[in-house]
Amino acid sequence: MAQPGFPRWAAVLGLVALVAPLAAPNDYWIGVMARICLYATLALGLNIVVGFAGLLDLGYVAFFGIGSYLYTFLASAHFGLHLPFLVTLPIVILLTAGSGILIGAPTLRLAGDYLAIVTLGFGEITYLLLINLDRPVNITGGPSGIVGIDPPAVAGFALSTNTHYYYLFLAALGLTLLASARLRHSRIGWAWQAIREDELAARAMGINTTVAKLQAFAIGASFAGIGGSFLASWQRSVFPENFLFTESINILAMVIVGGMGNLLGVVAGAALLVSLPEVFRDLQRYRLLAFGLMLMVLMVFRPQGLLSFERKESSDD
Amino acid sequence: MLKLTDVDTHYGPLPVLKSVSLEVRVGEIVCLLGGNASGKSTTMKTILGVVRPTAGRVEFEGDRIDGLATEVIARRGISLVPEARRIFARMTVWENLSMGAFTRQKAPAGEVAQDFERVWTLFPRLKERQHQLGGTLSGGEQQMLAIGRALMARPRLLLMDEPSMGLAPVLVDQVFDIIRAINGQGTTILVVEQNAPVALSIATRGYVLQNGRIVIHDTARILLATDYVRRAYLGED
């Protein structure tokens, strides 16, 4: 099946992203840009599950939380483990992918609304565990979370400014984008798309849908493992409130607003949904109102998302 | 080649197939007739492992396949042209066909290309539209695509679930001509149909299902001449 070439304008966009901090008005906006990269990575992970495989996961934030707390356990004063960043990150990615399989497995036979409801439940369960696992043994720190997390350090250089984090997150975003593009045109990617289009037909083609779905959950979760590690090390602290249900919806909105399945659309969705609330900050208490209006306008005029699916929706037969 | 022996299938507590036995021999076109809710589609689903029989056995080329997963059964050489076609709407014609050859990534170079040629020869329309999305095709073209996709797996047994459904009469004749051609190229076919006259016109043998039981089975020629079949399925008084 066709391997798309690496588009030249993607390289241009990458260059723009590289020099963007120079154009930022202040450090605060560099922080916003870093957050865009962080959320775009998360949205790309969710896009694998929702956009590619067509499995509506409303509890994606669970993996974000699991990733964050796993990083915290391995690299903070909480358990006294101070593993180096380059050791911690791969461990967290692997374990988060494993949690994707654990949470994905019971949902395999569910589809559509039922899958959405159960994944939503898993998201809530994870949040409740984070809040309550401070007794009888203190694991998660309970509602007050965990502070004093190690910043990422590579070869003696510890990241400290927003600019440092921006470049780290940008690099990760580049890698996850590339991975998503490669996956999409791989055998697994085609299997996912076949499942999304028609699960029974996919099975009749000899596709093992059980394995393919678990792969989608695991790979999607592993992206959240990256995002979680970044959040924890950047905030230097984690709290259960970082992983509320609204975050799942927020990340899902990035995928949908951008154009489900379209990789650059998903990144654009993340950029829009992270930066809009900042742009509207001057409106103070009307900020969320303006944000909501903006989303509604977008859905009315671009129902297929900012960057539409590169293929038209099917006609009605 | 395919043999069902005393197969019972239930949906929950509800019995749908009751002691169904049927056989498809190498090289045949066998048709399974029956009205709505007679159990035709359930028979297909049972063969392909989408639902599991509660009693009896399903054998393919001498091996029991009941209890195996659908994808495992498909890999053994049974392809399905599903009811209502179920093509991949947001994939192109070419991609749909490639998905049909999904399990054949180890096939010798050129073999899949040959199969594309075979499908293009059977359905020149599909070749013209190979870059179009499946969902944008007409009903008849989608049926052709569903058949082509099933052929890409090089099945030894092809299951077809109501290939005439929703097609204009002229298209129905075309589709059945093609089914006969595919059979002539060496693929054994089991076709489920409500359109009995057309199905019997190309079939070797036929079975009639009623309320989950096989009530008649015979050669197509005799079935066409049988009073009961004529009255029930050919619309004659």
PDB file of N, CA and C in Angstrom, chain A residues 156-241:
ATOM      1  N   GLY A 156      24.306  15.201  32.835  1.00  0.00           N
ATOM      2  CA  GLY A 156      24.661  16.267  33.763  1.00  0.00           C
ATOM      3  C   GLY A 156      23.955  17.586  33.519  1.00  0.00           C
ATOM      4  N   PHE A 157      23.248  17.705  32.389  1.00  0.00           N
ATOM      5  CA  PHE A 157      22.530  18.943  32.106  1.00  0.00           C
ATOM      6  C   PHE A 157      21.081  18.798  32.517  1.00  0.00           C
ATOM      7  N   ALA A 158      20.670  19.558  33.515  1.00  0.00           N
ATOM      8  CA  ALA A 158      19.288  19.465  33.991  1.00  0.00           C
ATOM      9  C   ALA A 158      18.449  20.545  33.334  1.00  0.00           C
ATOM     10  N   LEU A 159      17.283  20.146  32.813  1.00  0.00           N
ATOM     11  CA  LEU A 159      16.393  21.125  32.203  1.00  0.00           C
ATOM     12  C   LEU A 159      15.826  22.026  33.283  1.00  0.00           C
ATOM     13  N   SER A 160      15.779  23.323  32.985  1.00  0.00           N
ATOM     14  CA  SER A 160      15.224  24.207  33.996  1.00  0.00           C
ATOM     15  C   SER A 160      14.251  25.224  33.403  1.00  0.00           C
ATOM     16  N   THR A 161      14.542  25.838  32.267  1.00  0.00           N
ATOM     17  CA  THR A 161      13.659  26.893  31.760  1.00  0.00           C
ATOM     18  C   THR A 161      12.561  26.295  30.884  1.00  0.00           C
ATOM     19  N   ASN A 162      11.520  27.111  30.657  1.00  0.00           N
ATOM     20  CA  ASN A 162      10.452  26.695  29.757  1.00  0.00           C
ATOM     21  C   ASN A 162      10.986  26.399  28.361  1.00  0.00           C
ATOM     22  N   THR A 163      11.994  27.149  27.950  1.00  0.00           N
ATOM     23  CA  THR A 163      12.568  26.929  26.617  1.00  0.00           C
ATOM     24  C   THR A 163      13.162  25.525  26.528  1.00  0.00           C
ATOM     25  N   HIS A 164      13.879  25.107  27.583  1.00  0.00           N
ATOM     26  CA  HIS A 164      14.430  23.745  27.592  1.00  0.00           C
ATOM     27  C   HIS A 164      13.313  22.730  27.393  1.00  0.00           C
ATOM     28  N   TYR A 165      12.267  22.910  28.196  1.00  0.00           N
ATOM     29  CA  TYR A 165      11.168  21.936  28.117  1.00  0.00           C
ATOM     30  C   TYR A 165      10.496  21.979  26.757  1.00  0.00           C
ATOM     31  N   TYR A 166      10.374  23.204  26.221  1.00  0.00           N
ATOM     32  CA  TYR A 166       9.752  23.322  24.908  1.00  0.00           C
ATOM     33  C   TYR A 166      10.486  22.437  23.902  1.00  0.00           C
ATOM     34  N   TYR A 167      11.805  22.521  23.893  1.00  0.00           N
ATOM     35  CA  TYR A 167      12.548  21.738  22.900  1.00  0.00           C
ATOM     36  C   TYR A 167      12.456  20.236  23.160  1.00  0.00           C
ATOM     37  N   LEU A 168      12.445  19.866  24.438  1.00  0.00           N
ATOM     38  CA  LEU A 168      12.277  18.435  24.753  1.00  0.00           C
ATOM     39  C   LEU A 168      10.919  17.937  24.246  1.00  0.00           C
ATOM     40  N   PHE A 169       9.868  18.704  24.545  1.00  0.00           N
ATOM     41  CA  PHE A 169       8.508  18.282  24.162  1.00  0.00           C
ATOM     42  C   PHE A 169       8.353  18.300  22.641  1.00  0.00           C
ATOM     43  N   LEU A 170       8.998  19.291  22.010  1.00  0.00           N
ATOM     44  CA  LEU A 170       8.911  19.393  20.555  1.00  0.00           C
ATOM     45  C   LEU A 170       9.563  18.166  19.910  1.00  0.00           C
ATOM     46  N   ALA A 171      10.716  17.776  20.456  1.00  0.00           N
ATOM     47  CA  ALA A 171      11.410  16.606  19.910  1.00  0.00           C
ATOM     48  C   ALA A 171      10.525  15.370  20.043  1.00  0.00           C
ATOM     49  N   ALA A 172       9.893  15.225  21.220  1.00  0.00           N
ATOM     50  CA  ALA A 172       9.025  14.064  21.435  1.00  0.00           C
ATOM     51  C   ALA A 172       7.830  14.111  20.484  1.00  0.00           C
ATOM     52  N   LEU A 173       7.304  15.324  20.279  1.00  0.00           N
ATOM     53  CA  LEU A 173       6.169  15.463  19.370  1.00  0.00           C
ATOM     54  C   LEU A 173       6.570  15.038  17.961  1.00  0.00           C
ATOM     55  N   GLY A 174       7.773  15.478  17.542  1.00  0.00           N
ATOM     56  CA  GLY A 174       8.261  15.090  16.218  1.00  0.00           C
ATOM     57  C   GLY A 174       8.335  13.575  16.087  1.00  0.00           C
ATOM     58  N   LEU A 175       8.865  12.937  17.123  1.00  0.00           N
ATOM     59  CA  LEU A 175       9.005  11.476  17.072  1.00  0.00           C
ATOM     60  C   LEU A 175       7.647  10.775  17.053  1.00  0.00           C
ATOM     61  N   THR A 176       6.713  11.266  17.881  1.00  0.00           N
ATOM     62  CA  THR A 176       5.414  10.595  17.918  1.00  0.00           C
ATOM     63  C   THR A 176       4.643  10.829  16.612  1.00  0.00           C
ATOM     64  N   LEU A 177       4.867  12.027  16.011  1.00  0.00           N
ATOM     65  CA  LEU A 177       4.242  12.282  14.708  1.00  0.00           C
ATOM     66  C   LEU A 177       4.757  11.286  13.672  1.00  0.00           C
ATOM     67  N   LEU A 178       6.072  11.133  13.659  1.00  0.00           N
ATOM     68  CA  LEU A 178       6.699  10.227  12.703  1.00  0.00           C
ATOM     69  C   LEU A 178       6.213   8.800  12.942  1.00  0.00           C
ATOM     70  N   ALA A 179       6.175   8.420  14.226  1.00  0.00           N
ATOM     71  CA  ALA A 179       5.726   7.064  14.566  1.00  0.00           C
ATOM     72  C   ALA A 179       4.280   6.855  14.110  1.00  0.00           C
ATOM     73  N   SER A 180       3.432   7.879  14.342  1.00  0.00           N
ATOM     74  CA  SER A 180       2.027   7.761  13.933  1.00  0.00           C
ATOM     75  C   SER A 180       1.913   7.585  12.424  1.00  0.00           C
ATOM     76  N   ALA A 181       2.700   8.396  11.684  1.00  0.00           N
ATOM     77  CA  ALA A 181       2.625   8.327  10.223  1.00  0.00           C
ATOM     78  C   ALA A 181       3.075   6.951   9.733  1.00  0.00           C
ATOM     79  N   ARG A 182       4.145   6.438  10.352  1.00  0.00           N
ATOM     80  CA  ARG A 182       4.635   5.115   9.937  1.00  0.00           C
ATOM     81  C   ARG A 182       3.622   4.024  10.282  1.00  0.00           C
ATOM     82  N   LEU A 183       3.063   4.136  11.500  1.00  0.00           N
ATOM     83  CA  LEU A 183       2.092   3.125  11.940  1.00  0.00           C
ATOM     84  C   LEU A 183       0.888   3.079  11.024  1.00  0.00           C
ATOM     85  N   ARG A 184       0.449   4.265  10.636  1.00  0.00           N
ATOM     86  CA  ARG A 184      -0.762   4.346   9.839  1.00  0.00           C
ATOM     87  C   ARG A 184      -0.644   3.522   8.558  1.00  0.00           C
ATOM     88  N   HIS A 185       0.539   3.525   7.957  1.00  0.00           N
ATOM     89  CA  HIS A 185       0.706   2.810   6.696  1.00  0.00           C
ATOM     90  C   HIS A 185       1.391   1.463   6.883  1.00  0.00           C
ATOM     91  N   SER A 186       1.383   0.983   8.120  1.00  0.00           N
ATOM     92  CA  SER A 186       1.945  -0.348   8.383  1.00  0.00           C
ATOM     93  C   SER A 186       0.812  -1.372   8.349  1.00  0.00           C
ATOM     94  N   ARG A 187       1.159  -2.617   8.460  1.00  0.00           N
ATOM     95  CA  ARG A 187       0.125  -3.657   8.501  1.00  0.00           C
ATOM     96  C   ARG A 187      -0.830  -3.440   9.663  1.00  0.00           C
ATOM     97  N   ILE A 188      -0.259  -3.093  10.835  1.00  0.00           N
ATOM     98  CA  ILE A 188      -1.122  -2.841  11.992  1.00  0.00           C
ATOM     99  C   ILE A 188      -2.074  -1.695  11.674  1.00  0.00           C
ATOM    100  N   GLY A 189      -1.532  -0.648  11.050  1.00  0.00           N
ATOM    101  CA  GLY A 189      -2.345   0.524  10.741  1.00  0.00           C
ATOM    102  C   GLY A 189      -3.514   0.176   9.827  1.00  0.00           C
ATOM    103  N   TRP A 190      -3.241  -0.655   8.826  1.00  0.00           N
ATOM    104  CA  TRP A 190      -4.324  -1.037   7.924  1.00  0.00           C
ATOM    105  C   TRP A 190      -5.332  -1.921   8.644  1.00  0.00           C
ATOM    106  N   ALA A 191      -4.850  -2.761   9.521  1.00  0.00           N
ATOM    107  CA  ALA A 191      -5.774  -3.594  10.299  1.00  0.00           C
ATOM    108  C   ALA A 191      -6.674  -2.703  11.149  1.00  0.00           C
ATOM    109  N   TRP A 192      -6.084  -1.680  11.785  1.00  0.00           N
ATOM    110  CA  TRP A 192      -6.890  -0.755  12.608  1.00  0.00           C
ATOM    111  C   TRP A 192      -7.964  -0.094  11.768  1.00  0.00           C
ATOM    112  N   GLN A 193      -7.571   0.391  10.615  1.00  0.00           N
ATOM    113  CA  GLN A 193      -8.539   1.103   9.784  1.00  0.00           C
ATOM    114  C   GLN A 193      -9.645   0.171   9.306  1.00  0.00           C
ATOM    115  N   ALA A 194      -9.290  -1.084   9.026  1.00  0.00           N
ATOM    116  CA  ALA A 194     -10.318  -2.041   8.617  1.00  0.00           C
ATOM    117  C   ALA A 194     -11.293  -2.282   9.766  1.00  0.00           C
ATOM    118  N   ILE A 195     -10.767  -2.379  10.990  1.00  0.00           N
ATOM    119  CA  ILE A 195     -11.636  -2.579  12.157  1.00  0.00           C
ATOM    120  C   ILE A 195     -12.558  -1.375  12.326  1.00  0.00           C
ATOM    121  N   ARG A 196     -11.986  -0.183  12.133  1.00  0.00           N
ATOM    122  CA  ARG A 196     -12.791   1.032  12.267  1.00  0.00           C
ATOM    123  C   ARG A 196     -13.928   1.030  11.237  1.00  0.00           C
ATOM    124  N   GLU A 197     -13.642   0.579  10.025  1.00  0.00           N
ATOM    125  CA  GLU A 197     -14.649   0.603   8.969  1.00  0.00           C
ATOM    126  C   GLU A 197     -15.695  -0.489   9.160  1.00  0.00           C
ATOM    127  N   ASP A 198     -15.263  -1.692   9.494  1.00  0.00           N
ATOM    128  CA  ASP A 198     -16.213  -2.795   9.658  1.00  0.00           C
ATOM    129  C   ASP A 198     -15.512  -3.965  10.319  1.00  0.00           C
ATOM    130  N   GLU A 199     -15.843  -4.182  11.583  1.00  0.00           N
ATOM    131  CA  GLU A 199     -15.090  -5.169  12.354  1.00  0.00           C
ATOM    132  C   GLU A 199     -15.306  -6.592  11.835  1.00  0.00           C
ATOM    133  N   LEU A 200     -16.550  -6.926  11.490  1.00  0.00           N
ATOM    134  CA  LEU A 200     -16.811  -8.290  11.011  1.00  0.00           C
ATOM    135  C   LEU A 200     -16.067  -8.556   9.705  1.00  0.00           C
ATOM    136  N   ALA A 201     -16.131  -7.574   8.789  1.00  0.00           N
ATOM    137  CA  ALA A 201     -15.422  -7.749   7.521  1.00  0.00           C
ATOM    138  C   ALA A 201     -13.927  -7.892   7.778  1.00  0.00           C
ATOM    139  N   ALA A 202     -13.411  -7.121   8.729  1.00  0.00           N
ATOM    140  CA  ALA A 202     -11.981  -7.207   9.042  1.00  0.00           C
ATOM    141  C   ALA A 202     -11.613  -8.616   9.498  1.00  0.00           C
ATOM    142  N   ARG A 203     -12.463  -9.182  10.340  1.00  0.00           N
ATOM    143  CA  ARG A 203     -12.170 -10.542  10.814  1.00  0.00           C
ATOM    144  C   ARG A 203     -12.251 -11.540   9.675  1.00  0.00           C
ATOM    145  N   ALA A 204     -13.220 -11.331   8.782  1.00  0.00           N
ATOM    146  CA  ALA A 204     -13.350 -12.242   7.647  1.00  0.00           C
ATOM    147  C   ALA A 204     -12.154 -12.128   6.699  1.00  0.00           C
ATOM    148  N   MET A 205     -11.384 -11.024   6.785  1.00  0.00           N
ATOM    149  CA  MET A 205     -10.152 -10.892   5.998  1.00  0.00           C
ATOM    150  C   MET A 205      -8.991 -11.606   6.682  1.00  0.00           C
ATOM    151  N   GLY A 206      -9.249 -12.205   7.845  1.00  0.00           N
ATOM    152  CA  GLY A 206      -8.194 -12.900   8.564  1.00  0.00           C
ATOM    153  C   GLY A 206      -7.462 -12.021   9.564  1.00  0.00           C
ATOM    154  N   ILE A 207      -8.001 -10.828   9.850  1.00  0.00           N
ATOM    155  CA  ILE A 207      -7.345  -9.939  10.818  1.00  0.00           C
ATOM    156  C   ILE A 207      -7.720 -10.364  12.231  1.00  0.00           C
ATOM    157  N   ASN A 208      -6.715 -10.544  13.058  1.00  0.00           N
ATOM    158  CA  ASN A 208      -6.973 -10.865  14.457  1.00  0.00           C
ATOM    159  C   ASN A 208      -7.319  -9.563  15.170  1.00  0.00           C
ATOM    160  N   THR A 209      -8.620  -9.310  15.327  1.00  0.00           N
ATOM    161  CA  THR A 209      -9.042  -8.014  15.842  1.00  0.00           C
ATOM    162  C   THR A 209      -8.692  -7.852  17.321  1.00  0.00           C
ATOM    163  N   THR A 210      -8.634  -8.960  18.051  1.00  0.00           N
ATOM    164  CA  THR A 210      -8.264  -8.887  19.462  1.00  0.00           C
ATOM    165  C   THR A 210      -6.865  -8.309  19.611  1.00  0.00           C
ATOM    166  N   VAL A 211      -5.924  -8.894  18.877  1.00  0.00           N
ATOM    167  CA  VAL A 211      -4.543  -8.430  18.957  1.00  0.00           C
ATOM    168  C   VAL A 211      -4.439  -6.987  18.463  1.00  0.00           C
ATOM    169  N   ALA A 212      -5.112  -6.688  17.352  1.00  0.00           N
ATOM    170  CA  ALA A 212      -4.993  -5.344  16.772  1.00  0.00           C
ATOM    171  C   ALA A 212      -5.527  -4.277  17.730  1.00  0.00           C
ATOM    172  N   LYS A 213      -6.643  -4.577  18.397  1.00  0.00           N
ATOM    173  CA  LYS A 213      -7.197  -3.597  19.334  1.00  0.00           C
ATOM    174  C   LYS A 213      -6.271  -3.398  20.531  1.00  0.00           C
ATOM    175  N   LEU A 214      -5.723  -4.500  21.042  1.00  0.00           N
ATOM    176  CA  LEU A 214      -4.811  -4.370  22.186  1.00  0.00           C
ATOM    177  C   LEU A 214      -3.571  -3.572  21.788  1.00  0.00           C
ATOM    178  N   GLN A 215      -3.122  -3.785  20.543  1.00  0.00           N
ATOM    179  CA  GLN A 215      -1.976  -2.996  20.079  1.00  0.00           C
ATOM    180  C   GLN A 215      -2.324  -1.514  20.049  1.00  0.00           C
ATOM    181  N   ALA A 216      -3.552  -1.193  19.614  1.00  0.00           N
ATOM    182  CA  ALA A 216      -3.968   0.209  19.580  1.00  0.00           C
ATOM    183  C   ALA A 216      -3.976   0.792  20.995  1.00  0.00           C
ATOM    184  N   PHE A 217      -4.557   0.047  21.945  1.00  0.00           N
ATOM    185  CA  PHE A 217      -4.593   0.543  23.330  1.00  0.00           C
ATOM    186  C   PHE A 217      -3.190   0.707  23.884  1.00  0.00           C
ATOM    187  N   ALA A 218      -2.317  -0.278  23.617  1.00  0.00           N
ATOM    188  CA  ALA A 218      -0.969  -0.232  24.186  1.00  0.00           C
ATOM    189  C   ALA A 218      -0.167   0.920  23.597  1.00  0.00           C
ATOM    190  N   ILE A 219      -0.224   1.091  22.281  1.00  0.00           N
ATOM    191  CA  ILE A 219       0.582   2.144  21.657  1.00  0.00           C
ATOM    192  C   ILE A 219       0.014   3.515  22.020  1.00  0.00           C
ATOM    193  N   GLY A 220      -1.334   3.635  22.014  1.00  0.00           N
ATOM    194  CA  GLY A 220      -1.952   4.892  22.422  1.00  0.00           C
ATOM    195  C   GLY A 220      -1.545   5.245  23.849  1.00  0.00           C
ATOM    196  N   ALA A 221      -1.558   4.253  24.733  1.00  0.00           N
ATOM    197  CA  ALA A 221      -1.204   4.489  26.131  1.00  0.00           C
ATOM    198  C   ALA A 221       0.269   4.868  26.255  1.00  0.00           C
ATOM    199  N   SER A 222       1.125   4.278  25.426  1.00  0.00           N
ATOM    200  CA  SER A 222       2.549   4.574  25.560  1.00  0.00           C
ATOM    201  C   SER A 222       2.824   6.056  25.264  1.00  0.00           C
ATOM    202  N   PHE A 223       2.050   6.638  24.340  1.00  0.00           N
ATOM    203  CA  PHE A 223       2.211   8.084  24.087  1.00  0.00           C
ATOM    204  C   PHE A 223       1.839   8.867  25.345  1.00  0.00           C
ATOM    205  N   ALA A 224       0.785   8.383  26.036  1.00  0.00           N
ATOM    206  CA  ALA A 224       0.376   9.050  27.277  1.00  0.00           C
ATOM    207  C   ALA A 224       1.446   8.873  28.350  1.00  0.00           C
ATOM    208  N   GLY A 225       2.187   7.765  28.269  1.00  0.00           N
ATOM    209  CA  GLY A 225       3.305   7.562  29.199  1.00  0.00           C
ATOM    210  C   GLY A 225       4.369   8.636  29.010  1.00  0.00           C
ATOM    211  N   ILE A 226       4.641   8.970  27.746  1.00  0.00           N
ATOM    212  CA  ILE A 226       5.599  10.044  27.452  1.00  0.00           C
ATOM    213  C   ILE A 226       5.052  11.356  28.007  1.00  0.00           C
ATOM    214  N   GLY A 227       3.786  11.660  27.653  1.00  0.00           N
ATOM    215  CA  GLY A 227       3.176  12.905  28.099  1.00  0.00           C
ATOM    216  C   GLY A 227       3.146  13.005  29.615  1.00  0.00           C
ATOM    217  N   GLY A 228       2.822  11.891  30.272  1.00  0.00           N
ATOM    218  CA  GLY A 228       2.751  11.880  31.732  1.00  0.00           C
ATOM    219  C   GLY A 228       4.111  12.160  32.368  1.00  0.00           C
ATOM    220  N   SER A 229       5.147  11.507  31.838  1.00  0.00           N
ATOM    221  CA  SER A 229       6.493  11.746  32.363  1.00  0.00           C
ATOM    222  C   SER A 229       6.860  13.222  32.230  1.00  0.00           C
ATOM    223  N   PHE A 230       6.498  13.801  31.076  1.00  0.00           N
ATOM    224  CA  PHE A 230       6.835  15.207  30.833  1.00  0.00           C
ATOM    225  C   PHE A 230       6.102  16.110  31.806  1.00  0.00           C
ATOM    226  N   LEU A 231       4.803  15.861  31.990  1.00  0.00           N
ATOM    227  CA  LEU A 231       4.024  16.713  32.891  1.00  0.00           C
ATOM    228  C   LEU A 231       4.618  16.679  34.293  1.00  0.00           C
ATOM    229  N   ALA A 232       4.904  15.443  34.770  1.00  0.00           N
ATOM    230  CA  ALA A 232       5.406  15.300  36.135  1.00  0.00           C
ATOM    231  C   ALA A 232       6.743  16.018  36.300  1.00  0.00           C
ATOM    232  N   SER A 233       7.636  15.847  35.317  1.00  0.00           N
ATOM    233  CA  SER A 233       8.965  16.424  35.491  1.00  0.00           C
ATOM    234  C   SER A 233       8.949  17.930  35.267  1.00  0.00           C
ATOM    235  N   TRP A 234       7.987  18.405  34.509  1.00  0.00           N
ATOM    236  CA  TRP A 234       7.903  19.842  34.236  1.00  0.00           C
ATOM    237  C   TRP A 234       7.271  20.577  35.417  1.00  0.00           C
ATOM    238  N   GLN A 235       6.131  20.044  35.909  1.00  0.00           N
ATOM    239  CA  GLN A 235       5.469  20.649  37.069  1.00  0.00           C
ATOM    240  C   GLN A 235       6.268  20.428  38.340  1.00  0.00           C
ATOM    241  N   ARG A 236       7.138  19.418  38.319  1.00  0.00           N
ATOM    242  CA  ARG A 236       7.872  18.963  39.496  1.00  0.00           C
ATOM    243  C   ARG A 236       6.916  18.472  40.584  1.00  0.00           C
ATOM    244  N   SER A 237       5.664  18.240  40.195  1.00  0.00           N
ATOM    245  CA  SER A 237       4.675  17.767  41.163  1.00  0.00           C
ATOM    246  C   SER A 237       3.515  17.151  40.377  1.00  0.00           C
ATOM    247  N   VAL A 238       2.780  16.230  41.016  1.00  0.00           N
ATOM    248  CA  VAL A 238       1.566  15.700  40.383  1.00  0.00           C
ATOM    249  C   VAL A 238       0.422  15.695  41.390  1.00  0.00           C
ATOM    250  N   PHE A 239      -0.758  15.956  40.896  1.00  0.00           N
ATOM    251  CA  PHE A 239      -1.958  15.929  41.732  1.00  0.00           C
ATOM    252  C   PHE A 239      -3.053  15.177  40.990  1.00  0.00           C
ATOM    253  N   PRO A 240      -3.933  14.512  41.729  1.00  0.00           N
ATOM    254  CA  PRO A 240      -5.042  13.810  41.068  1.00  0.00           C
ATOM    255  C   PRO A 240      -5.852  14.756  40.172  1.00  0.00           C
ATOM    256  N   GLU A 241      -5.946  16.038  40.580  1.00  0.00           N
ATOM    257  CA  GLU A 241      -6.755  17.000  39.813  1.00  0.00           C
ATOM    258  C   GLU A 241      -6.231  17.217  38.401  1.00  0.00           C
TER     259      GLU A 241
END
